[in-house]
Structure formats: C-alpha cells, structure tokens
XYZ file of C-alpha atoms in Angstrom:
480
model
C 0.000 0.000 0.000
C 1.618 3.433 -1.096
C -0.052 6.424 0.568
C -0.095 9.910 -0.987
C 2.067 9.103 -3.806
C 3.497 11.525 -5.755
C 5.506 11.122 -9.178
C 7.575 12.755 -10.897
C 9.035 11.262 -14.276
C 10.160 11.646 -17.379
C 12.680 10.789 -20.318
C 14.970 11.518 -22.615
C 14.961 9.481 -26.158
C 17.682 10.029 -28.914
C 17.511 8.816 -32.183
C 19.872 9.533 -35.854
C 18.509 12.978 -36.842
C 15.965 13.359 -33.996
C 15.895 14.230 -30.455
C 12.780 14.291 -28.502
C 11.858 15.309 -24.917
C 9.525 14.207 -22.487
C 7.526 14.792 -18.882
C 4.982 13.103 -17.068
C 3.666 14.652 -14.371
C 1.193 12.390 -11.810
C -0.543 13.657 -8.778
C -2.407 11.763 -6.416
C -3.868 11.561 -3.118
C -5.126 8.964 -1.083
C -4.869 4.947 -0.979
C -3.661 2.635 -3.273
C -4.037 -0.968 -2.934
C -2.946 -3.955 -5.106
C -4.071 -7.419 -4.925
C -4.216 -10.540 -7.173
C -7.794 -10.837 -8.750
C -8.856 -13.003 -11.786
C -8.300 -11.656 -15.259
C -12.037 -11.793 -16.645
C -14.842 -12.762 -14.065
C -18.947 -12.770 -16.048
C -21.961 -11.532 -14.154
C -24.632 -12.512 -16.240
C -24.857 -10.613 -19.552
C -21.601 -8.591 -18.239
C -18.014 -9.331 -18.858
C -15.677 -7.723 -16.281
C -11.926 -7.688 -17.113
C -9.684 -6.794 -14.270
C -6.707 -3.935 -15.572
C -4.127 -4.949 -13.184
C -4.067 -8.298 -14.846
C -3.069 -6.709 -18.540
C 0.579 -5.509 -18.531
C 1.093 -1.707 -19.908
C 3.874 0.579 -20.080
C 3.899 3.197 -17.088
C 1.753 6.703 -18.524
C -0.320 4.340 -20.983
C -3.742 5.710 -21.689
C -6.919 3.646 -21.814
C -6.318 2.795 -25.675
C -3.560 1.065 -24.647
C -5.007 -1.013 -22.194
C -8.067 -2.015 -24.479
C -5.720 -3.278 -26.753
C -4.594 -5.765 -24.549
C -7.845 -7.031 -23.897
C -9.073 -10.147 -26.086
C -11.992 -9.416 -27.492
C -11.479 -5.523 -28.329
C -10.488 -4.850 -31.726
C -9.338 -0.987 -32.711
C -9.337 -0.326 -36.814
C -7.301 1.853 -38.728
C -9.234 4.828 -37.770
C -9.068 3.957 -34.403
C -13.022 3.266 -33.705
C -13.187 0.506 -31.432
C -15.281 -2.926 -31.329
C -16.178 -5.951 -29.388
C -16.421 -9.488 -30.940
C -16.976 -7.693 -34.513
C -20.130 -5.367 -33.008
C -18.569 -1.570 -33.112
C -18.794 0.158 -29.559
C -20.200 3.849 -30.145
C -20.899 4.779 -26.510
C -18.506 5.055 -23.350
C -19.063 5.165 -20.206
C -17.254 5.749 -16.791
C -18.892 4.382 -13.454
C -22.163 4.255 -15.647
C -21.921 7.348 -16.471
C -21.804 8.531 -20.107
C -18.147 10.525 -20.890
C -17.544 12.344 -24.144
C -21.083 11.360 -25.816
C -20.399 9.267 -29.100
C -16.254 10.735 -29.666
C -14.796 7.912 -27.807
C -11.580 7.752 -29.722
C -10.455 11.107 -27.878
C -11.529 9.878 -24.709
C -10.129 6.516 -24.741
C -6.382 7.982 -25.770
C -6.759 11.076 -23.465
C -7.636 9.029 -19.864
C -5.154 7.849 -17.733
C -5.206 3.699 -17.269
C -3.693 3.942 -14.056
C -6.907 5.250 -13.123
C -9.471 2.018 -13.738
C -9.992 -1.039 -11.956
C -11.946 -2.746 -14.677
C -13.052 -2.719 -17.756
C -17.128 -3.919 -18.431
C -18.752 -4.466 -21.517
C -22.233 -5.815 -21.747
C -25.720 -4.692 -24.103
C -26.964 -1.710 -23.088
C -31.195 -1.131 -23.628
C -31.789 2.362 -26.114
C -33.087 5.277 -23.698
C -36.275 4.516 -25.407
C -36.411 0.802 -24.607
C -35.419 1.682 -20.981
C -37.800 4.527 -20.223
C -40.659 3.584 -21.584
C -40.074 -0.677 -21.002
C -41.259 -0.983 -24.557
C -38.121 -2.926 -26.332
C -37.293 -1.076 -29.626
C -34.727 -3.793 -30.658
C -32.631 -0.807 -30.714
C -30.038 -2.330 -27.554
C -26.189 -1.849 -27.941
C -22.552 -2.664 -26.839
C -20.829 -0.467 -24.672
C -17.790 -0.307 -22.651
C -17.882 1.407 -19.255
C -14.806 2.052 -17.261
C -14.848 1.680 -13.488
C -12.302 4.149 -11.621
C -10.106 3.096 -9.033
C -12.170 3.537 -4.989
C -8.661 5.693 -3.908
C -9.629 7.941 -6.738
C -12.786 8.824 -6.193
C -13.709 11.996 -5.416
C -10.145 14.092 -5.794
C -8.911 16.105 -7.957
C -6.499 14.103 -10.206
C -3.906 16.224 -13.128
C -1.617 14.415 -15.909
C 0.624 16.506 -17.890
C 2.488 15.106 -20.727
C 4.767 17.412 -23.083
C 7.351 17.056 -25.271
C 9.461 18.914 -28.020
C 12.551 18.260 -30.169
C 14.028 17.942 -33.745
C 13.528 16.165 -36.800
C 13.641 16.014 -40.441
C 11.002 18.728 -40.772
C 12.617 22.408 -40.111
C 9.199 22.935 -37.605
C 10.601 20.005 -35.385
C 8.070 18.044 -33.019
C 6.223 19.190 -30.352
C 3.338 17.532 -28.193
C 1.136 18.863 -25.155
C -1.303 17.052 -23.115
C -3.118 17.565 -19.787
C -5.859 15.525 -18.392
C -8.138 16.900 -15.279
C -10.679 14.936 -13.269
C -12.616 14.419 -10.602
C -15.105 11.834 -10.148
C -17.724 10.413 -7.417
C -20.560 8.573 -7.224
C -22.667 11.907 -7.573
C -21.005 13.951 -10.435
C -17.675 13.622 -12.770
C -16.007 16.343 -14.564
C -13.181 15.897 -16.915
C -11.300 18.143 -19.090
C -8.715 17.465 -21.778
C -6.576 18.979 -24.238
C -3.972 17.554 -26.557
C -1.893 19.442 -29.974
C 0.894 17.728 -31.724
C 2.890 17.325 -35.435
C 3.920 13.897 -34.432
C 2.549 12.236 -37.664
C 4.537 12.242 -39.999
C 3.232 12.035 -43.950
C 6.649 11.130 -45.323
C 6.668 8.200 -47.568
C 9.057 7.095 -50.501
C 8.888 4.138 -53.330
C 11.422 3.930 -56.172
C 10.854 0.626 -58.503
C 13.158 1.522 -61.245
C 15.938 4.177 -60.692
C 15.274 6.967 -63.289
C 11.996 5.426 -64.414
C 9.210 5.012 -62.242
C 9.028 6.683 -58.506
C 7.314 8.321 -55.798
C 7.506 10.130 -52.692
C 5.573 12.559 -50.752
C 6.650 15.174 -47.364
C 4.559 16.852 -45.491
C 3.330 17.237 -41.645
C -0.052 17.467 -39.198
C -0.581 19.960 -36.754
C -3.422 18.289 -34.571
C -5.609 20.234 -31.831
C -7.815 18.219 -29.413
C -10.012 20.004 -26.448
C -12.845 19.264 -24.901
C -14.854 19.099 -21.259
C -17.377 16.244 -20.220
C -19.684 16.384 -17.215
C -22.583 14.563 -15.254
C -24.340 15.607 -12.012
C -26.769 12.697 -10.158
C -29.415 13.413 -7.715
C -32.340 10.898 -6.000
C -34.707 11.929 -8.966
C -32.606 14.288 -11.634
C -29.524 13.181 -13.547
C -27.914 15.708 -16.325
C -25.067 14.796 -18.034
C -23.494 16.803 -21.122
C -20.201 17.706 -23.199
C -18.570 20.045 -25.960
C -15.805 19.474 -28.098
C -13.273 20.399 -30.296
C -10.886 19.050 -32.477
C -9.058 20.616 -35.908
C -5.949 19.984 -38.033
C -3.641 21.695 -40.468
C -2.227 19.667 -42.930
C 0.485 20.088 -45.624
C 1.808 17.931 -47.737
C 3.657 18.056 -50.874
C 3.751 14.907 -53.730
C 6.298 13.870 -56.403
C 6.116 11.219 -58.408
C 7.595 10.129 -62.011
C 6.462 6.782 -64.006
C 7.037 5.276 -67.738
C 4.349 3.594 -69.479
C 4.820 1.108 -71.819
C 2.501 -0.097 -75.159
C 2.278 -2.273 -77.481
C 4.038 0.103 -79.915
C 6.177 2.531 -77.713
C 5.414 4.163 -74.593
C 5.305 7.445 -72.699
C 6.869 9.084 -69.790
C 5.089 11.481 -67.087
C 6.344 13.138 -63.654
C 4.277 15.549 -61.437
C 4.788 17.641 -58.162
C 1.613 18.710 -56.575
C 0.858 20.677 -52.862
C -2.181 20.254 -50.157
C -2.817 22.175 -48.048
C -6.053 21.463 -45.906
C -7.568 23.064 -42.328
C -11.231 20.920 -41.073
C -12.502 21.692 -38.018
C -15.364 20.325 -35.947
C -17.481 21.149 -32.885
C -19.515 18.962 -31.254
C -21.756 19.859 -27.878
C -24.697 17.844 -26.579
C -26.728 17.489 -23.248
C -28.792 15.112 -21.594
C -31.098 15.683 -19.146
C -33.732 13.151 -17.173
C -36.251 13.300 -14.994
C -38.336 11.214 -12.379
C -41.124 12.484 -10.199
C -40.741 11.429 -6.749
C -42.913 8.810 -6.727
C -40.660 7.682 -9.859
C -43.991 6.912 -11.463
C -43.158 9.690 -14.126
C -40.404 10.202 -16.174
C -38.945 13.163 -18.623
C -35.901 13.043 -20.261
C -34.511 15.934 -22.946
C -31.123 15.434 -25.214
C -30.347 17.924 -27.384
C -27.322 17.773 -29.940
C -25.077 20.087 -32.120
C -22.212 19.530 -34.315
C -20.678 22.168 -36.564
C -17.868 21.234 -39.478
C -15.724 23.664 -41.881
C -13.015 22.856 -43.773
C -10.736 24.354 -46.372
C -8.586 23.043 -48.732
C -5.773 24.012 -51.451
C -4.050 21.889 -53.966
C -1.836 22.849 -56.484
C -0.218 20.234 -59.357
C 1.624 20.518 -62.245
C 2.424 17.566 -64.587
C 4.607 16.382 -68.100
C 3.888 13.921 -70.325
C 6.966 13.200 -72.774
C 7.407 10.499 -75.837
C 10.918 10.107 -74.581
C 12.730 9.489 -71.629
C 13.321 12.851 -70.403
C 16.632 11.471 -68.347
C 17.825 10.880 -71.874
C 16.536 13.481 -73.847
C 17.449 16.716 -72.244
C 15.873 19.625 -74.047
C 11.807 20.245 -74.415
C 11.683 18.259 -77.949
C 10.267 15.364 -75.878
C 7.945 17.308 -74.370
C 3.990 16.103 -75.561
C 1.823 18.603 -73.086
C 1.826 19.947 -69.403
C -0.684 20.622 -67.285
C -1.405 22.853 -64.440
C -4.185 22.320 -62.099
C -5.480 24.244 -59.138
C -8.672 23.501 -56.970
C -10.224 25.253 -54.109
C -12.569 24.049 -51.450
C -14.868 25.521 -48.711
C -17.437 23.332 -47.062
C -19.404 23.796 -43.792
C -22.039 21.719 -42.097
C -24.563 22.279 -39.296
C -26.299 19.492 -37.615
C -29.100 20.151 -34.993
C -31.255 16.797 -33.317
C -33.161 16.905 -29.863
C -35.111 14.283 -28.462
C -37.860 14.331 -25.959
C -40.088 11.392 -24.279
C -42.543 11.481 -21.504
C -43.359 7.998 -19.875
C -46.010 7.275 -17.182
C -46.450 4.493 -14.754
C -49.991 3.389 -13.832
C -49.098 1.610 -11.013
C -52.430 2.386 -9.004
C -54.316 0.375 -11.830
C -51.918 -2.537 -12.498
C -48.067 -2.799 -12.095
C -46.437 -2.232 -15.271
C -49.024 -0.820 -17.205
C -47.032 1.977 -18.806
C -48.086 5.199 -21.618
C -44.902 6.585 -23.251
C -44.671 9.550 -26.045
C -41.424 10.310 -28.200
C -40.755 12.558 -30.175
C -37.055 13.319 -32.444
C -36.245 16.227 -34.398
C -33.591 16.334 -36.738
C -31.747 19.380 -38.656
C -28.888 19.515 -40.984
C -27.657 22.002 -43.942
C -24.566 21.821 -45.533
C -22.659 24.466 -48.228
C -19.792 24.042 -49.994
C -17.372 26.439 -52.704
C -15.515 24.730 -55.320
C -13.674 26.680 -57.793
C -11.207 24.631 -60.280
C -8.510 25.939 -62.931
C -7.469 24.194 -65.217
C -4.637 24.978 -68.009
C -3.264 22.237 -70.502
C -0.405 22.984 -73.085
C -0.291 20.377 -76.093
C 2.868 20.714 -77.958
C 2.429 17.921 -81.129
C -0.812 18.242 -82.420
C -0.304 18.700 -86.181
C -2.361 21.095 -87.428
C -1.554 23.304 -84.062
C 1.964 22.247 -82.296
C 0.874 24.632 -79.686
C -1.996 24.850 -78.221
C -3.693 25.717 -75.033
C -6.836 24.757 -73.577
C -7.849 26.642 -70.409
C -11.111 25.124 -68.486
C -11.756 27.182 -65.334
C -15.301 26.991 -63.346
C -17.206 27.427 -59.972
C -20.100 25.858 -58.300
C -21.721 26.086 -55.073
C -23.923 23.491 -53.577
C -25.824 23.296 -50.396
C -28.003 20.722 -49.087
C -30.913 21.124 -46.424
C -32.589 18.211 -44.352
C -35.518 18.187 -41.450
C -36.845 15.470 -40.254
C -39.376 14.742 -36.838
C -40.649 11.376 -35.988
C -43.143 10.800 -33.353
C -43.896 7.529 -31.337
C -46.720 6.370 -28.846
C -45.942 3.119 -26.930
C -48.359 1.138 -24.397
C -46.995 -1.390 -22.386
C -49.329 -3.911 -20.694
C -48.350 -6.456 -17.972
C -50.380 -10.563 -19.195
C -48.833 -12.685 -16.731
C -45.643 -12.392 -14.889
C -43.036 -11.809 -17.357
C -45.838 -11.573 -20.733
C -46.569 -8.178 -21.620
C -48.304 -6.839 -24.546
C -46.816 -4.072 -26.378
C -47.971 -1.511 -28.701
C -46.643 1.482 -30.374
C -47.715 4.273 -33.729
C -45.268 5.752 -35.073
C -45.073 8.881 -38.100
C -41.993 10.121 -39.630
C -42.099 13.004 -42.193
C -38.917 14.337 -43.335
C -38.075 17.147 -46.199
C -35.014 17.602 -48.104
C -33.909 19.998 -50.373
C -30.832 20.271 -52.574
C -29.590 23.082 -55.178
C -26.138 23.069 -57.419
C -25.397 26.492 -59.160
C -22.887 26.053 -61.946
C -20.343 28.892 -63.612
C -17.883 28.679 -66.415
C -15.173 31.174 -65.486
C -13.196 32.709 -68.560
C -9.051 31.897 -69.160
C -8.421 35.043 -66.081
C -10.576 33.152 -63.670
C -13.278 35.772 -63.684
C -16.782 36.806 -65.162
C -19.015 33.944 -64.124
C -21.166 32.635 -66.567
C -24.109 30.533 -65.074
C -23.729 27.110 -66.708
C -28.321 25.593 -66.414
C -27.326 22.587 -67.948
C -24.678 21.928 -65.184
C -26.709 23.498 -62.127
C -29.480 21.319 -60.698
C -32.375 21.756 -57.717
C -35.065 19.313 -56.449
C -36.426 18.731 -53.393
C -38.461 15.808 -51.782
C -40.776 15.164 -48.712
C -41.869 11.217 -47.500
C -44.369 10.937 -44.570
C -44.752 7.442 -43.300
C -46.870 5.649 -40.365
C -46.285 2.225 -38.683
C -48.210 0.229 -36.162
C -46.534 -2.351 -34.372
C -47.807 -5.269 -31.830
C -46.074 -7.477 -29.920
C-alpha cells in the first residue's frame, strides 16, 4: 500500500537525426491498494476484465489497455469494437463521458486510473424509459475508476518537443483533469501535436518510375465532459473540439509502356487542408418522486468547416526525359489548381414522456417520443485548369484553359413521433404496442459557372446546375 504518492518522471529518447523530450507529471492523493484478482470474471450478460491483470507501459492511456484485452479490436481509424459489433458509446462508473467521440476519450484518460473494464448490451433510452423494447439495444464499454480515486482532484501533464527532419521540429502537449464520485464527474482534456509524420518514398526503377511525398499534421484536441446525479434528476453533457492543419507536398515520375512505344510522365503537386469540428450535446432526465413519471430531454449540435488548397503541375513526354534533355520530348503539361470551402450544421433533440400506472396494475405503462432532426450543408468549389499540347499537327501549340465554380448546399428536417403502451399478461408476458409517423423534407440546389481563361466573369452554366427537393411521410403500427 503506497499512501499519498506523488511522481515525478520523465525521459529523454535520442535517435539519428531526432531528439525528442519528455515529462509526465502524476498527482495523487489517497490509498492505493494492489491485490491478485482473476483476469475476466462474467456476471450474467456482463463481462468484467480486471486492468491490473493486462501488462502496460507506465503513462499508458486507456487505448492502450483495451488493446490488450481479447476481445477488443481498434481499426485503422481507431473506432473501437467488441467481438466484430462496433462500440459507439462510453461510459465511466455508468456514467456517459464524451457522448459518441470515444476515440479522444479513450487515448486522453489515464489507465492507471481504472480497476476494470465492463462491456455488456446496453437497452436504447427509449427501450429503458418507456419498457417498450425497440430492438434498438447496444454494446458499450464502461470504465470503473479506481475507490482511492474517487472523489479528488487528479492532473496528468504530458509534453514534449525536439528535432527532426522537418525544419518545424516536433512538439506535443497534453493535460488531463478529473474528478469523479458517485454523484457527479467532470473531466477536461486537451492535446496538440505534429507527431505524424506524412513522409513516404517508393522507387521501382531508378530513373523510371518513382514516388515520394513530405509533409506534416498539426493536430488540436479540447474538450470538457460532465454529469451531475441526484435521487430523482440526472444531467449529463459535453462540448468538443478538435481541428488539423495539414500540408503535404507529392512527387512522383512513371514510364508507361505499349504495345508500340510508350510514354513518360512526372508531377509535383501541394495540399494544403484546415477541417474543423465542434460537437456539444446534453442530456437531461427526470423522475417524479414517486418515480412513477419520467422526462428526459437530449439535445445535440455539431458544426464542421473545412478548407482546402491543392496545387499540381504535370509532363507527359514520348521520350525518356533522363535521356533526352531539351523540351523536344515534351507532348503537353498541365497545371491544375482547386479550391474548397465546405461547412455543415447538424441540430437533433429528443424528448419522451413515460407514465407508470401503477395504481391500476403494475407495469401498465403510456410513453410519447418525439425526435427532431436538422442539418444544412454548403460548400465552394472553384477549379482551374490549363493544358499545353505541344504535337498536335495542325496546331503544335496549343492551349486549352477550363476554369469553373459551383456552389452546392443541401438542407434536411426530419421529426418522428412515437406512442408506446406497455401492458403487464402474466408475470413476465406483456403486450406491447406502439404508432409511429416520420415526415422528413429535403432539399438540394447546385449552381454552376464557367469562369473565362483570367478566372473571372461567371457565366451561369443551367445545364450543369441542378435543384429538387423531396418530402416522404410514413406511419407504422406495431404489436407485440
């Protein structure tokens, strides 16, 4: 047992060309106790996994420690699943954390912090307050934090900085804050790097056919999850955001080879691209004190913009221009240039009301839900093209310029209602019943230019542009 431990540590790594830095910084109060418990242990439709039985490195986050688990699977874009069935809710002491982002979560917590890991099917909010089953039920993982941790104040710091390839060098900053009870949690956390690298390199023929590409990602991470608990009122919410810059620059040269000569190509082309994305949502539930009535309200927002640059410029020759050294083996070049802005709102709240008539008959239970849903998305895209042809007979050099613009937005509304009656048979029968109508509306619009050879005076382009809109209204009755 180590009492009030406090840590200070940190590292030094050196590698050819690079030289990076490193600090952890721990703080904790209280008890910690170790002691030899099984690996995995089930409780009915719940598998428990113990963490001190999975071996990680000192400052590991949670990612690392679900990797180690049989079972849990991550992808190549890091979204996580169980047994094949994708996990797109976490929770902490049964609490949600982070709403659906789980991949920042589960990289930004601590593992030193959990006891064990759970995963079992968890019922829709639908399914659970009105004890009508939707077939809507899903796999989640939820995190239990150490007892000695419970209710202080716990801060991990992680930064780092040195030198690489890149003249920017590498940096990375990270802090973690948390408290969490039985009552209420409250984390915060915050991460921005270039660590990844975009780098990469193939030659297959010296002088013929290569590739290679440089480039780096600045990444930017933030975001604060809460929930509060009370005998009849439990509210639980977050906001995030996360953006990067990226840059990267592309090189490749090839030969192509016919039946009856060939050709040769090369090309350099730049990217330069900024997204960004805000997410915020809030849950909020309700149960009078008899707990014979029940609210619950869970709104949700998510905002996305992101603009992006690339520039190429390509060669095509009839000869090997290793060999042939002056422009006679030049057959045309092209120079290319695209520019993109996109943004995209999405609004959905949810609201159900559920009542108990216990008086009459135990079980007997009236629900109403109701879901509203909101999205509209624009986008700016304005391309130049400009192609030189250099052997065409009856002109050995010609030009053809192609430049044009186009906007397009997309709108989309949507509200679905649902009444649900639940009716106690016999102990364990029930007989279910629910209407449901959904009407959504959606609307799209493309406006279409031709630019002239400077890039300017739009010229609107109807056979290019399109707009249409459609609305579906449907009803369903279902009995069980």
């Amino acid at each position: 047992m180590y009492i009030g431990r406090h840590i200070l540590s940190g590292f030094l790594l050196l590698l050819p060309f690079q030289a990076m830095a490193q600090m952890n910084v721990v703080v904790e109060d209280g008890a910690v106790c170790i002691s030899k418990t099984p690996a995995v242990t089930v409780r009915e439709d719940t598998v428990v996994f113990n963490a001190d039985a999975y071996r990680i490195e000192e400052g590991s986050n949670v990612d690392d420690l679900l990797n180690r688990i049989p079972g849990i699977q991550f992808d190549a874009g890091g979204n996580v699943s169980i047994n094949g069935r994708q996990i797109n809710q976490l929770y902490v002491n049964g609490k949600r954390y982070f709403g659906e982002n789980i991949k920042s979560a589960l990289k930004n917590m601590p593992a030193d912090m959990i006891e064990n890991v759970k995963t079992y099917e968890r019922p829709s909010d639908v399914a659970r307050l009105s004890g009508v089953d939707d077939g809507q039920a899903e796999q989640v993982i939820d995190l239990t934090v150490k007892k000695s941790l419970m209710g202080k104040w716990r801060l991990k710091l992680n930064a780092g900085g040195g030198v690489s390839y890149d003249p920017q060098g590498k940096y990375r900053g990270r802090v973690n804050v948390s408290n969490m009870d039985k009552e209420s949690q409250i984390s915060v956390i915050a991460d921005a790097n270039n660590i990844t690298s975009l780098a990469s390199f193939n030659n297959t023929s010296s002088n013929v056919t290569g590739s290679g590409s440089t480039g780096q990602r600045h990444y930017r991470d933030a975001g604060i999850t809460f929930s509060l608990d009370s005998k009849s009122l439990q509210q639980s919410g977050h906001i995030q955001y996360d953006g990067r810059n990226t840059d990267r620059r592309y090189s490749s040269t090839a030969q192509n080879i016919y039946a009856k000569g060939g050709s040769f190509s090369s090309s350099d082309a730049l990217n330069y691209g900024k997204p960004n994305n805000i997410v915020a949502d809030y849950r909020l539930e309700w149960w009078s004190p008899s707990r014979l009535t029940s609210i619950s309200f869970k709104p949700h927002f998510q905002y996305k913009m992101n603009d992006n640059f690339t520039e190429s410029a390509g060669n095509t020759y009839d000869k090997d221009p290793q060999v042939v050294k002056d422009s006679s083996a030049l057959v045309n070049s092209a120079r290319n240039t695209s520019i993109n802005k996109t943004g995209a709102l999405a609004f959905d709240a949810s609201f159900q009301l559920s009542h108990e008539f216990r008086e009459a008959k135990r079980g007997r239970r009236l629900s109403f839900f109701t879901h509203f849903w909101y999205s509209n998305t624009q986008g700016d895209y304005t391309a130049y093209h400009n192609t030189r042809y250099y052997k065409i007979k009856k002109n050995p050099d010609s030009v053809l310029v192609k430049n044009q613009y186009y906007n397009e937005g997309t709108s989309m509304s949507r509200i679905l209602g649902k009444l649900m009656y639940n009716e106690p048979i016999v102990k364990h029968v029930y007989f279910q019943m629910s209407l449901q109508a959904d009407y959504s509306y959606s609307d799209k619009n493309r406006d279409f230019y031709i630019l002239d050879a400077a890039g300017a005076n739009p010229s609107p382009s109807p056979e290019l542009s399109s707009q249409g809109n459609y609305s579906l209204m449907s009803t369903q009755l279902l009995v069980d």
